[in-house]
PDB file of C-alpha atoms in Angstrom:
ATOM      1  CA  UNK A   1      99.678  89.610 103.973  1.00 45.00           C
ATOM      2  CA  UNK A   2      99.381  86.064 103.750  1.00 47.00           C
ATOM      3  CA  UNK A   3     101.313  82.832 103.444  1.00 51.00           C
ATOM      4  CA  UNK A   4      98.843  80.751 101.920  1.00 52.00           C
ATOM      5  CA  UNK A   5      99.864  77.407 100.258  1.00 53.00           C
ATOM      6  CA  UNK A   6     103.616  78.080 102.066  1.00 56.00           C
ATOM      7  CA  UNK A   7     104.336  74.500 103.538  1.00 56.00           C
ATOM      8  CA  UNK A   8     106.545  74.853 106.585  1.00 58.00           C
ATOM      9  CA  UNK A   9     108.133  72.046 108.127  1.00 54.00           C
ATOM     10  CA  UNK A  10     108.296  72.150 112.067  1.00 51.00           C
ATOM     11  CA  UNK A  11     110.797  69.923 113.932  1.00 48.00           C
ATOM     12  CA  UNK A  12     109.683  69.103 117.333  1.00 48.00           C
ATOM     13  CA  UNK A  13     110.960  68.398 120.892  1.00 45.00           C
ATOM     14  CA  UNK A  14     110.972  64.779 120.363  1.00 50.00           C
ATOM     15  CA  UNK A  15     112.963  64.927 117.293  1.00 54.00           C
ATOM     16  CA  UNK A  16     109.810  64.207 114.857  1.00 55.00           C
ATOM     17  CA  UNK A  17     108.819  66.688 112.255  1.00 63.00           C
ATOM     18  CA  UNK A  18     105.693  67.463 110.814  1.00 66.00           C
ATOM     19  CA  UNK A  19     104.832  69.708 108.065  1.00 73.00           C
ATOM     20  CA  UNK A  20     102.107  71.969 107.673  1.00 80.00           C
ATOM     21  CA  UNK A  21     100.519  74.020 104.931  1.00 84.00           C
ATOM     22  CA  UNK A  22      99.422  77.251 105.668  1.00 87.00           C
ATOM     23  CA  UNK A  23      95.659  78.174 104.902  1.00 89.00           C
ATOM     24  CA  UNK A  24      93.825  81.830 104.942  1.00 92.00           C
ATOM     25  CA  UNK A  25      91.314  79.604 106.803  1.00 95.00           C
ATOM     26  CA  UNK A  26      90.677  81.815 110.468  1.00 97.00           C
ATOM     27  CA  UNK A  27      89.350  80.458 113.115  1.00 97.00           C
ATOM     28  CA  UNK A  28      87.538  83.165 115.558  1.00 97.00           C
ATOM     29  CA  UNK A  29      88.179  83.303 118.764  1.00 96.00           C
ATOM     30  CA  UNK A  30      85.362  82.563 121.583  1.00 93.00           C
ATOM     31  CA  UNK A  31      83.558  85.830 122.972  1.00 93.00           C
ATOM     32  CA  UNK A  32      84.370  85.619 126.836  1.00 95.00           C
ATOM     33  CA  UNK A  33      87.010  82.607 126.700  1.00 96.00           C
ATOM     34  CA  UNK A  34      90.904  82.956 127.759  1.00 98.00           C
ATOM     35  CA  UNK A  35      93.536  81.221 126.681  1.00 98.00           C
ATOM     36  CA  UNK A  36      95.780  80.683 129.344  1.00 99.00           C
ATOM     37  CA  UNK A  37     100.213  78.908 129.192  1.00 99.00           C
ATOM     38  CA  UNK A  38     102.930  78.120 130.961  1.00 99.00           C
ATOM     39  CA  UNK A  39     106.239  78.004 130.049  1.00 98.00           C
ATOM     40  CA  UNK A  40     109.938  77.131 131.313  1.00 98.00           C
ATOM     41  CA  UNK A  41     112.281  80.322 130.880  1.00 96.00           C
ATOM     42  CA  UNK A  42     113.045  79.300 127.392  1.00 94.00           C
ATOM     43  CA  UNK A  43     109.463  79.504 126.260  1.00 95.00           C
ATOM     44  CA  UNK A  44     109.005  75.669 126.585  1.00 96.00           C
ATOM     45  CA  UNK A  45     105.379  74.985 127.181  1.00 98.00           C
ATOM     46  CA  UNK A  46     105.039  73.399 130.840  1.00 98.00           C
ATOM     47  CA  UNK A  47     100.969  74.021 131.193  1.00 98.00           C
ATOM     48  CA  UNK A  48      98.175  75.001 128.924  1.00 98.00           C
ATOM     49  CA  UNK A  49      93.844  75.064 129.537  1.00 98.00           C
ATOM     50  CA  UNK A  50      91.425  72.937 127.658  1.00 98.00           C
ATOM     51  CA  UNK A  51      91.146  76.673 125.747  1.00 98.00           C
ATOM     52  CA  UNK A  52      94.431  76.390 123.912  1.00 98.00           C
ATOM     53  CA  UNK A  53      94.254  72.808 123.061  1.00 98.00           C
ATOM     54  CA  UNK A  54      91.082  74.183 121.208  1.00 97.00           C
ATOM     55  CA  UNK A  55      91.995  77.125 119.363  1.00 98.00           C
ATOM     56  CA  UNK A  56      95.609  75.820 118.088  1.00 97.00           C
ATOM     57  CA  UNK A  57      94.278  72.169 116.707  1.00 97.00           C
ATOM     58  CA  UNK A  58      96.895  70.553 118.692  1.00 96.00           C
ATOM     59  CA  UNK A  59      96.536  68.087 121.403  1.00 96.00           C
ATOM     60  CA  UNK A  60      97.566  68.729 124.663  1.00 97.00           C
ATOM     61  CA  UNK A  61     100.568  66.159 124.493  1.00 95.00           C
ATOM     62  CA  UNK A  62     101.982  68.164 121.772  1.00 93.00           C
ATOM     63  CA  UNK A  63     101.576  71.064 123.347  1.00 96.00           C
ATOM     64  CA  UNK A  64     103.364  70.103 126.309  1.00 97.00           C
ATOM     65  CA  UNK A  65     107.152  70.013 126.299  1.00 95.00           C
ATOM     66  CA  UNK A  66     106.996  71.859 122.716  1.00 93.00           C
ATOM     67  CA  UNK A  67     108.475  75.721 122.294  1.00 93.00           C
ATOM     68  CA  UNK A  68     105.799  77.921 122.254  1.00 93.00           C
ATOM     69  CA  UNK A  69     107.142  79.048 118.984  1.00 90.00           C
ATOM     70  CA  UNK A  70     105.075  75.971 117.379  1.00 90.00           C
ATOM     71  CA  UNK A  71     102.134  78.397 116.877  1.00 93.00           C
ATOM     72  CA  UNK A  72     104.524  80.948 115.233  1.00 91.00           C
ATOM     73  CA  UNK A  73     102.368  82.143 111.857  1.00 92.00           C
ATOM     74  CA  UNK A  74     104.390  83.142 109.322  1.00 90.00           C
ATOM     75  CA  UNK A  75     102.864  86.318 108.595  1.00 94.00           C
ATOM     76  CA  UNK A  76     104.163  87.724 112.199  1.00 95.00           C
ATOM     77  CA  UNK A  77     107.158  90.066 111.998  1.00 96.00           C
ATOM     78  CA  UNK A  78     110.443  88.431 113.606  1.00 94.00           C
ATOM     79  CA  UNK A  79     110.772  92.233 115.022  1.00 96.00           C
ATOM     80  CA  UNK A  80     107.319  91.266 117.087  1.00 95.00           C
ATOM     81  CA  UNK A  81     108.923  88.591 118.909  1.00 94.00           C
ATOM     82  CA  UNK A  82     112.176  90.458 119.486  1.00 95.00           C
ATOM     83  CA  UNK A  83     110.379  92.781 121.019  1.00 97.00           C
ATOM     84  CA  UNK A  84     108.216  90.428 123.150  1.00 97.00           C
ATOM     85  CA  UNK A  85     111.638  88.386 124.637  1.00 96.00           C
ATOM     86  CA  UNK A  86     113.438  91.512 125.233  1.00 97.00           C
ATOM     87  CA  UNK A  87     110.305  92.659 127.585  1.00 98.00           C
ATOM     88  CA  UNK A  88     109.594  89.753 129.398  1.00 97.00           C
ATOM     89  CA  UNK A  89     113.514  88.626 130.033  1.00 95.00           C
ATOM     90  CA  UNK A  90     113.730  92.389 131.528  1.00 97.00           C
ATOM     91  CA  UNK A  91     111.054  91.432 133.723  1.00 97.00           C
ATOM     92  CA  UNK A  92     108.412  93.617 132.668  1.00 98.00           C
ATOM     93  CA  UNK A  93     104.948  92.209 130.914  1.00 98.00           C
ATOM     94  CA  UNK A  94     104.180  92.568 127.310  1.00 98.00           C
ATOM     95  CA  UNK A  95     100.794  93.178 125.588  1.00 98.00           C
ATOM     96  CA  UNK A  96     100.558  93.028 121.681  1.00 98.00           C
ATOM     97  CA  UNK A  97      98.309  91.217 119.113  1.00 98.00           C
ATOM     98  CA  UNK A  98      99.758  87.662 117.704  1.00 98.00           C
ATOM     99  CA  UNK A  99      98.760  85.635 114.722  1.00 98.00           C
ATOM    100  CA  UNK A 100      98.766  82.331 115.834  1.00 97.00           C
ATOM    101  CA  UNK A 101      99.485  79.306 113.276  1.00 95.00           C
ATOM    102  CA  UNK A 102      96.798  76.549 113.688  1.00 96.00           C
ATOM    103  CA  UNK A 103      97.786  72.562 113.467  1.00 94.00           C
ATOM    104  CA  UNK A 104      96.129  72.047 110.534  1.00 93.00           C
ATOM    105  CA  UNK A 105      97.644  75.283 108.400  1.00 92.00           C
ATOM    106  CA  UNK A 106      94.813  77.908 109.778  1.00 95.00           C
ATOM    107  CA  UNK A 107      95.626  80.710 111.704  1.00 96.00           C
ATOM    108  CA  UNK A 108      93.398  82.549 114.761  1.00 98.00           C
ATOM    109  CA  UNK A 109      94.331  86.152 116.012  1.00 98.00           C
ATOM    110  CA  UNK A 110      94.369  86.752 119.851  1.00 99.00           C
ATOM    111  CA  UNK A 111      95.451  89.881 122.194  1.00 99.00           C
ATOM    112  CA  UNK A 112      98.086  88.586 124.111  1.00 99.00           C
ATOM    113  CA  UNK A 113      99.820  89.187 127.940  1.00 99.00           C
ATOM    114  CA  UNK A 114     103.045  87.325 128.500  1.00 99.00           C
ATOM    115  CA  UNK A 115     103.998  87.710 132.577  1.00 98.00           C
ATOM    116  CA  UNK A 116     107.275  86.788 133.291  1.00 98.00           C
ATOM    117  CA  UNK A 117     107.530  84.688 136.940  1.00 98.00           C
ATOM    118  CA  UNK A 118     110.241  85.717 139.014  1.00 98.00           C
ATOM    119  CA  UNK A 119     111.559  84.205 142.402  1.00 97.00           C
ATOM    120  CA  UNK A 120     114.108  85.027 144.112  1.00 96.00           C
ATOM    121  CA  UNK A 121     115.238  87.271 141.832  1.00 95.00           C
ATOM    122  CA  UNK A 122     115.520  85.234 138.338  1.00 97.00           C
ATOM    123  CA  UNK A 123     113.058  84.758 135.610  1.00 98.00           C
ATOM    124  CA  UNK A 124     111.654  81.270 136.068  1.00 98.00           C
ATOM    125  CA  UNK A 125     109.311  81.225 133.265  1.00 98.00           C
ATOM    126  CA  UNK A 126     106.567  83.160 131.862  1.00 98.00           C
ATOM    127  CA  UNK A 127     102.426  82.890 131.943  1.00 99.00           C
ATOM    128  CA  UNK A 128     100.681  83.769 128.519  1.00 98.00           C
ATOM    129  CA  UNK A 129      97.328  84.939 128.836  1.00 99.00           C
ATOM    130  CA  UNK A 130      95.493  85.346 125.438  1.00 98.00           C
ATOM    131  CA  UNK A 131      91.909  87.564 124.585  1.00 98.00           C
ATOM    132  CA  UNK A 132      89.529  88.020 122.161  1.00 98.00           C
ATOM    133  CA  UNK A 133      91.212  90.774 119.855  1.00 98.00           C
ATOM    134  CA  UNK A 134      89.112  93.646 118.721  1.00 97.00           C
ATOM    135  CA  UNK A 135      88.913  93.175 115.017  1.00 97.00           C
ATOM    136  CA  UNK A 136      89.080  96.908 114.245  1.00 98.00           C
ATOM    137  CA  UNK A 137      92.605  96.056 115.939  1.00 98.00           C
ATOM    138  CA  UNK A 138      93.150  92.931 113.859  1.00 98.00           C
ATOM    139  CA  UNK A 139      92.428  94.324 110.805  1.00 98.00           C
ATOM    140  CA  UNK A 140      95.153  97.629 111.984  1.00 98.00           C
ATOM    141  CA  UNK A 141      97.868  95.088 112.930  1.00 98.00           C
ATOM    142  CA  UNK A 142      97.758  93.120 109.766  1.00 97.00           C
ATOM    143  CA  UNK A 143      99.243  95.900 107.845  1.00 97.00           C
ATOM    144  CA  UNK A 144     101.854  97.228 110.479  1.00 97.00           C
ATOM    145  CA  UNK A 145     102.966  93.612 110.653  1.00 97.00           C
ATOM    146  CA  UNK A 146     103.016  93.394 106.691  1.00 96.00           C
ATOM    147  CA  UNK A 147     105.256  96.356 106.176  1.00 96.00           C
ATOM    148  CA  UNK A 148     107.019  94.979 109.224  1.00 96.00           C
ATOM    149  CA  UNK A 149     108.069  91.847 107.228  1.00 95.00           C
ATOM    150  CA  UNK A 150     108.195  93.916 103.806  1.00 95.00           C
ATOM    151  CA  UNK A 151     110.694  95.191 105.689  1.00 94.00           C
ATOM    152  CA  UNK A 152     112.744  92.740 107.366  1.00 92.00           C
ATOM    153  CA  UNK A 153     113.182  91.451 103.223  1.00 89.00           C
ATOM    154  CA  UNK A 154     110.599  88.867 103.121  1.00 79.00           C
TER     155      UNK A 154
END
């Protein structure tokens, strides 16, 4: 499934929007590199390595501050990311593979582990460590997550 040529318009943190066209342009992601986040309990992007600034196109000061949601691709299922927040606000970790939206309308795949950070009790916010994906996987996931939307009516 793809988006291509969809222009989405993203409204950001600061109140400024930005729109962006979505490309089937794919970045790959870098044998042996991690990207690694931070976020607030509301998925609010608090740190992120030289790695992400890389692989999403955007720079670091947009990254900061912004919902991690910015890199949502429109070809993801919204029942993916249910099922991601109702893991990690249980307190347990989630694996899965994402489609990440690039700043300038491309799109990279990586294997994802969201950690939730408790103390003293309470979810304080969550680290988001992201892998090379096996592309046997990618390739797999692509169609699950199409009939996933096919299904959700869009």
């Amino acid at each position: 499934m793809t988006c291509e040529g969809e222009p989405l318009q993203w409204t950001y943190h600061d109140g400024s929007t930005r729109r962006i066209v979505v490309t089937d342009v794919e970045t790959m992601f870098p044998s042996g590199e991690l990207i690694v986040s931070q976020t607030d309990r509301d998925g609010i992007i608090t740190t992120c390595n030289d790695a992400f600034v890389i692989m999403s196109g955007f720079e670091k000061e947009q990254l900061i501050g912004a919902p991690h949601s910015i890199l949502r691709h429109p070809d993801m299922p919204r029942a993916a990311f249910a099922d991601l927040w109702n893991t990690v606000n249980q307190g347990r970790r989630w694996s899965g593979y994402v489609k990440n939206l690039r700043a300038d309308g491309g799109f990279y795949w990586v294997y994802a582990t969201v950690i939730p950070k408790i103390r003293g009790g309470e979810i304080v916010g969550h680290t988001s460590v992201r892998r090379e994906p096996s592309r046997d996987k990618v390739a797999e996931m692509s169609a699950v997550y199409a009939q996933m939307i096919q299904d959700e009516g869009r």
